[in-house]
Amino acid sequence: METLDTLETRELRYFLAVAEELHFGRAAERLGIAQPPLSRAIQQLERRLGVVLLERDRRGVSLTGAGEVLLHEGRAALDAATAAARRTRRAGGAGAPGGARTRLVLAVKAAASHELLRKLLAAYAAEPGAAEIEVLPSGTCEQEDMLRDGRADVALMHKPFNSLAGFDSEELLTEGQIAILPAGHPLAARRTLSLADVTDVPGLPHARWPRRGTYPPGPGPEIHDQTQLAQLIALGRTMALFPESARAWLWAEHAAVPVIDAPPVVTHIAWPAHSRSLALAGLVRTATRL
């Protein structure tokens, strides 16, 4: 007999789509189903839980207090289930006779900590029994989600941009920040800049990266990857703040100027707190010896 405390992953996916879109039509389109069965599924979920999750009126859809709780808890639960499936598939066959070599997926912020990453990969590859490392470039703050939903096993993360909440981590590197500007911009001629100098620069809004598929408000362009960012900076359409190590990917059309009062960027190697992977432990040990 099914208990009221049991939630299916399908129900969570349906609810999260509606809670994030706050629109049944868009949620149904995102899920690839018709709207009536989606509405019925949400109503059935509310009856089973004995709470109202969504307020529906002429103005649209909004979350109740209970809905806010399920949005937060449901994301974590669905991420955990997805992560378990992904990491289990990666582990399949590893260690068996003729099986696949152990593989770790390392999420990194595109173009950040380039020299550190190069040294880490070289040092770890020289270790006996080293696992295969797949490097997965990501946007500014995507490493957190990649660790939580199993797309990555380990990540290089950067405070204050990334949150380390819920992860184990080791500090690897501290560096300053630079403003990456079009080479012909007046600010590019300065030896140093302050945060005030690079805030609300006319005609040069800051680039915006997505978090969980949505972009923060602002006039700057929506950025999907580092190549797009590099091109838009070169064209004089945007600017960005990056760790000092980002100088490694600059084009001739770019200029990098230190931002002297920006908080330092601390690079950590981070991994899920519950991990028992021996290969991951070996990679972390290598990283902390660099």
Coordinates of C-alpha atoms in Angstrom, one line a residue:
M1 CA 0.0 0.0 0.0
E2 CA 1.4 3.4 -1.0
T3 CA 2.1 5.8 1.9
L4 CA 1.5 9.5 1.9
D5 CA 5.2 10.1 2.5
T6 CA 6.3 8.6 -0.8
L7 CA 7.0 10.8 -3.8
E8 CA 7.7 9.5 -7.3
T9 CA 10.4 11.2 -9.4
R10 CA 7.8 11.7 -12.1
E11 CA 5.6 13.7 -9.7
L12 CA 8.6 15.8 -8.6
R13 CA 9.6 16.5 -12.2
Y14 CA 6.0 17.6 -13.0
F15 CA 5.7 19.8 -9.9
L16 CA 9.2 21.4 -10.3
A17 CA 8.4 22.3 -13.9
V18 CA 5.2 24.2 -12.8
A19 CA 6.9 25.7 -9.8
E20 CA 9.8 27.0 -11.8
E21 CA 7.7 28.2 -14.8
L22 CA 4.7 29.4 -12.7
H23 CA 2.6 28.6 -15.8
F24 CA 0.9 25.3 -16.6
G25 CA 1.1 25.8 -20.4
R26 CA 4.9 26.5 -20.4
A27 CA 5.5 23.7 -17.9
A28 CA 3.6 21.2 -20.1
E29 CA 5.6 22.3 -23.1
R30 CA 8.8 21.9 -21.2
L31 CA 7.8 18.4 -20.1
G32 CA 6.5 17.4 -23.6
I33 CA 3.1 16.5 -22.3
A34 CA -0.4 18.0 -22.7
Q35 CA -1.6 20.5 -20.1
P36 CA -4.7 18.6 -18.8
P37 CA -2.8 15.5 -17.5
L38 CA -0.2 17.8 -15.9
S39 CA -3.0 19.7 -14.1
R40 CA -4.5 16.4 -12.9
A41 CA -1.2 15.1 -11.7
I42 CA -0.5 18.2 -9.6
Q43 CA -4.1 18.1 -8.1
Q44 CA -3.5 14.4 -7.3
L45 CA -0.2 15.2 -5.6
E46 CA -1.9 17.9 -3.5
R47 CA -4.6 15.5 -2.4
R48 CA -2.1 12.8 -1.5
L49 CA 0.0 15.2 0.6
G50 CA -3.0 17.0 2.0
V51 CA -1.7 20.5 1.3
V52 CA -2.2 23.2 -1.3
L53 CA 1.1 23.6 -3.3
L54 CA 0.0 26.2 -5.9
E55 CA -2.4 29.1 -5.8
R56 CA -4.3 29.5 -9.1
D57 CA -6.2 32.7 -10.0
R58 CA -6.7 35.0 -13.0
R59 CA -3.3 36.6 -12.5
G60 CA -1.6 33.2 -12.8
V61 CA 0.1 30.7 -10.6
S62 CA 2.0 31.3 -7.4
L63 CA 3.6 29.0 -4.8
T64 CA 2.2 28.6 -1.3
G65 CA 4.4 28.1 1.7
A66 CA 4.1 24.4 1.3
G67 CA 4.9 24.7 -2.4
E68 CA 8.1 26.7 -1.6
V69 CA 9.2 23.9 0.7
L70 CA 8.6 21.2 -1.9
L71 CA 10.4 23.3 -4.6
H72 CA 13.5 23.4 -2.4
E73 CA 13.3 19.9 -1.1
G74 CA 12.1 18.4 -4.4
R75 CA 15.1 19.8 -6.3
A76 CA 17.5 18.3 -3.9
A77 CA 15.7 14.9 -3.9
L78 CA 15.5 14.8 -7.7
D79 CA 19.1 15.8 -8.0
A80 CA 20.1 13.0 -5.6
A81 CA 18.2 10.4 -7.6
T82 CA 19.6 11.6 -10.9
A83 CA 23.1 11.7 -9.4
A84 CA 22.8 8.1 -8.2
A85 CA 21.8 6.9 -11.6
R86 CA 24.6 8.8 -13.4
R87 CA 27.3 7.8 -11.1
T88 CA 26.2 4.2 -11.0
R89 CA 26.3 4.1 -14.8
R90 CA 29.8 5.5 -14.8
A91 CA 30.9 2.9 -12.2
G92 CA 29.4 0.0 -14.2
G93 CA 32.1 -2.4 -15.3
A94 CA 35.0 -0.6 -13.6
G95 CA 37.3 -3.0 -11.8
A96 CA 35.7 -6.1 -13.4
P97 CA 37.9 -8.3 -15.6
G98 CA 38.1 -6.6 -19.0
G99 CA 35.8 -3.9 -17.6
A100 CA 36.0 -0.1 -18.1
R101 CA 38.7 2.0 -16.4
T102 CA 37.4 4.0 -13.5
R103 CA 36.4 7.5 -14.7
L104 CA 35.9 10.7 -12.8
V105 CA 34.2 13.8 -14.3
L106 CA 35.8 17.0 -13.2
A107 CA 33.7 20.2 -13.7
V108 CA 35.6 23.4 -14.2
K109 CA 34.7 27.0 -14.9
A110 CA 35.5 27.6 -18.5
A111 CA 38.9 29.3 -18.9
A112 CA 39.5 29.7 -15.1
S113 CA 42.5 28.2 -13.2
H114 CA 44.0 27.0 -16.5
E115 CA 47.5 26.5 -15.2
L116 CA 46.3 24.9 -12.0
L117 CA 44.2 22.5 -14.0
R118 CA 47.0 21.6 -16.3
K119 CA 49.4 20.8 -13.4
L120 CA 46.7 18.8 -11.6
L121 CA 45.9 16.6 -14.6
A122 CA 49.6 16.0 -15.3
A123 CA 50.4 15.2 -11.7
Y124 CA 47.4 12.8 -11.3
A125 CA 48.1 11.0 -14.5
A126 CA 51.5 10.0 -13.2
E127 CA 49.9 8.4 -10.1
P128 CA 49.7 4.5 -10.1
G129 CA 46.2 3.3 -10.9
A130 CA 45.0 6.8 -11.8
A131 CA 41.4 7.0 -13.0
E132 CA 40.5 8.5 -16.4
I133 CA 39.6 12.2 -15.9
E134 CA 36.9 13.7 -18.1
V135 CA 37.1 17.6 -18.0
L136 CA 33.7 19.1 -18.2
P137 CA 33.8 22.9 -18.8
S138 CA 30.9 24.9 -17.3
G139 CA 29.5 28.3 -16.9
T140 CA 30.2 30.7 -14.0
C141 CA 28.2 28.9 -11.3
E142 CA 27.2 25.6 -12.9
Q143 CA 29.7 23.4 -11.0
E144 CA 27.4 23.3 -8.0
D145 CA 24.5 21.9 -9.9
M146 CA 26.8 19.5 -11.8
L147 CA 28.0 18.0 -8.5
R148 CA 24.5 17.8 -7.1
D149 CA 22.9 16.1 -10.1
G150 CA 25.7 13.7 -10.8
R151 CA 27.0 15.2 -14.1
A152 CA 30.3 15.7 -12.2
D153 CA 32.1 13.8 -9.5
V154 CA 34.4 16.6 -8.5
A155 CA 34.8 20.3 -9.3
L156 CA 37.1 23.2 -9.2
M157 CA 35.0 25.9 -7.5
H158 CA 35.7 29.6 -6.8
K159 CA 34.6 31.5 -3.8
P160 CA 32.9 34.0 -3.7
F161 CA 31.2 33.0 -7.0
N162 CA 30.4 29.4 -6.0
S163 CA 28.8 28.2 -2.8
L164 CA 30.5 25.2 -1.1
A165 CA 27.5 24.5 1.1
G166 CA 26.9 20.7 1.3
F167 CA 30.2 19.8 -0.2
D168 CA 33.6 18.7 1.2
S169 CA 36.4 20.8 -0.1
E170 CA 40.1 21.7 0.0
E171 CA 41.6 25.1 -0.7
L172 CA 44.1 25.2 -3.5
L173 CA 44.8 28.7 -4.8
T174 CA 44.0 32.4 -3.9
E175 CA 44.2 35.1 -6.6
G176 CA 43.0 38.6 -7.4
Q177 CA 40.3 39.6 -10.0
I178 CA 40.7 41.3 -13.3
A179 CA 38.2 43.2 -15.5
I180 CA 38.2 41.8 -19.1
L181 CA 37.4 44.7 -21.4
P182 CA 37.5 45.5 -25.1
A183 CA 41.1 46.5 -25.9
G184 CA 40.0 49.9 -27.3
H185 CA 37.8 50.9 -24.4
P186 CA 39.1 53.9 -22.3
L187 CA 39.2 51.8 -19.1
A188 CA 41.6 49.4 -20.8
A189 CA 44.3 52.1 -20.6
R190 CA 44.2 52.2 -16.8
R191 CA 46.8 50.4 -14.8
T192 CA 44.3 49.4 -12.1
L193 CA 40.5 49.7 -11.6
S194 CA 38.1 49.7 -8.6
L195 CA 34.8 48.0 -8.4
A196 CA 33.2 51.5 -8.6
D197 CA 35.0 52.0 -12.0
V198 CA 33.5 48.8 -13.5
T199 CA 29.9 49.2 -12.1
D200 CA 27.3 50.6 -14.6
V201 CA 29.8 51.5 -17.3
P202 CA 27.8 53.2 -20.1
G203 CA 27.5 51.0 -23.1
L204 CA 29.4 48.1 -21.5
P205 CA 27.0 46.1 -19.3
H206 CA 28.2 43.0 -17.4
A207 CA 27.6 39.7 -19.0
R208 CA 25.0 37.4 -17.4
W209 CA 25.4 33.7 -16.9
P210 CA 22.4 31.3 -16.2
R211 CA 21.6 29.7 -12.9
R212 CA 19.4 26.6 -13.2
G213 CA 18.4 27.7 -16.7
T214 CA 17.4 31.3 -15.8
Y215 CA 19.4 34.5 -16.1
P216 CA 19.6 37.2 -13.5
P217 CA 18.0 40.6 -14.4
G218 CA 20.1 43.2 -16.1
P219 CA 20.9 44.9 -19.4
G220 CA 24.0 42.7 -20.2
P221 CA 23.9 39.9 -22.8
E222 CA 22.9 36.4 -21.8
I223 CA 26.1 34.3 -22.1
H224 CA 26.0 30.5 -22.9
D225 CA 29.7 29.7 -23.1
Q226 CA 33.2 31.2 -22.8
T227 CA 33.7 31.5 -26.6
Q228 CA 30.5 33.6 -26.9
L229 CA 31.7 35.8 -24.0
A230 CA 35.1 36.3 -25.6
Q231 CA 33.6 37.4 -28.9
L232 CA 31.1 39.8 -27.3
I233 CA 33.9 41.4 -25.3
A234 CA 36.0 41.8 -28.4
L235 CA 33.1 43.4 -30.2
G236 CA 32.6 46.0 -27.4
R237 CA 29.3 44.6 -26.2
T238 CA 30.1 43.5 -22.7
M239 CA 32.7 43.1 -20.0
A240 CA 33.3 40.5 -17.2
L241 CA 35.2 40.0 -14.0
F242 CA 37.3 36.9 -13.8
P243 CA 40.1 35.5 -11.6
E244 CA 43.6 36.6 -12.6
S245 CA 44.3 33.1 -14.1
A246 CA 41.7 33.9 -16.9
R247 CA 44.5 35.8 -18.7
A248 CA 45.4 32.5 -20.3
W249 CA 42.5 32.7 -22.7
L250 CA 42.5 36.4 -23.7
W251 CA 42.4 37.4 -27.3
A252 CA 44.4 40.3 -28.9
E253 CA 41.1 42.3 -28.9
H254 CA 40.9 42.0 -25.1
A255 CA 42.5 43.9 -22.2
A256 CA 42.8 42.7 -18.6
V257 CA 43.1 45.3 -15.8
P258 CA 43.4 44.3 -12.1
V259 CA 40.5 45.3 -9.9
I260 CA 42.3 46.2 -6.7
D261 CA 39.4 46.2 -4.3
A262 CA 37.6 43.1 -5.6
P263 CA 37.5 40.3 -3.1
P264 CA 40.1 37.6 -3.7
V265 CA 39.0 34.5 -5.5
V266 CA 39.8 31.2 -3.7
T267 CA 39.8 28.1 -5.8
H268 CA 38.8 24.9 -4.0
I269 CA 38.5 21.3 -5.2
A270 CA 35.1 20.2 -4.0
W271 CA 33.1 16.9 -4.0
P272 CA 29.9 15.5 -2.6
A273 CA 30.2 15.0 1.2
H274 CA 29.0 11.4 1.0
S275 CA 31.5 10.2 -1.6
R276 CA 33.4 7.0 -0.9
S277 CA 35.3 6.9 -4.2
L278 CA 39.0 5.9 -3.8
A279 CA 39.8 7.4 -7.2
L280 CA 38.3 10.7 -6.0
A281 CA 40.3 10.6 -2.8
G282 CA 43.5 10.1 -4.8
L283 CA 42.7 13.1 -7.1
V284 CA 42.1 15.3 -4.0
R285 CA 45.4 14.2 -2.5
T286 CA 47.2 15.0 -5.7
A287 CA 45.5 18.5 -5.8
T288 CA 46.5 19.4 -2.3
R289 CA 50.2 18.5 -2.9
L290 CA 50.5 20.9 -5.9

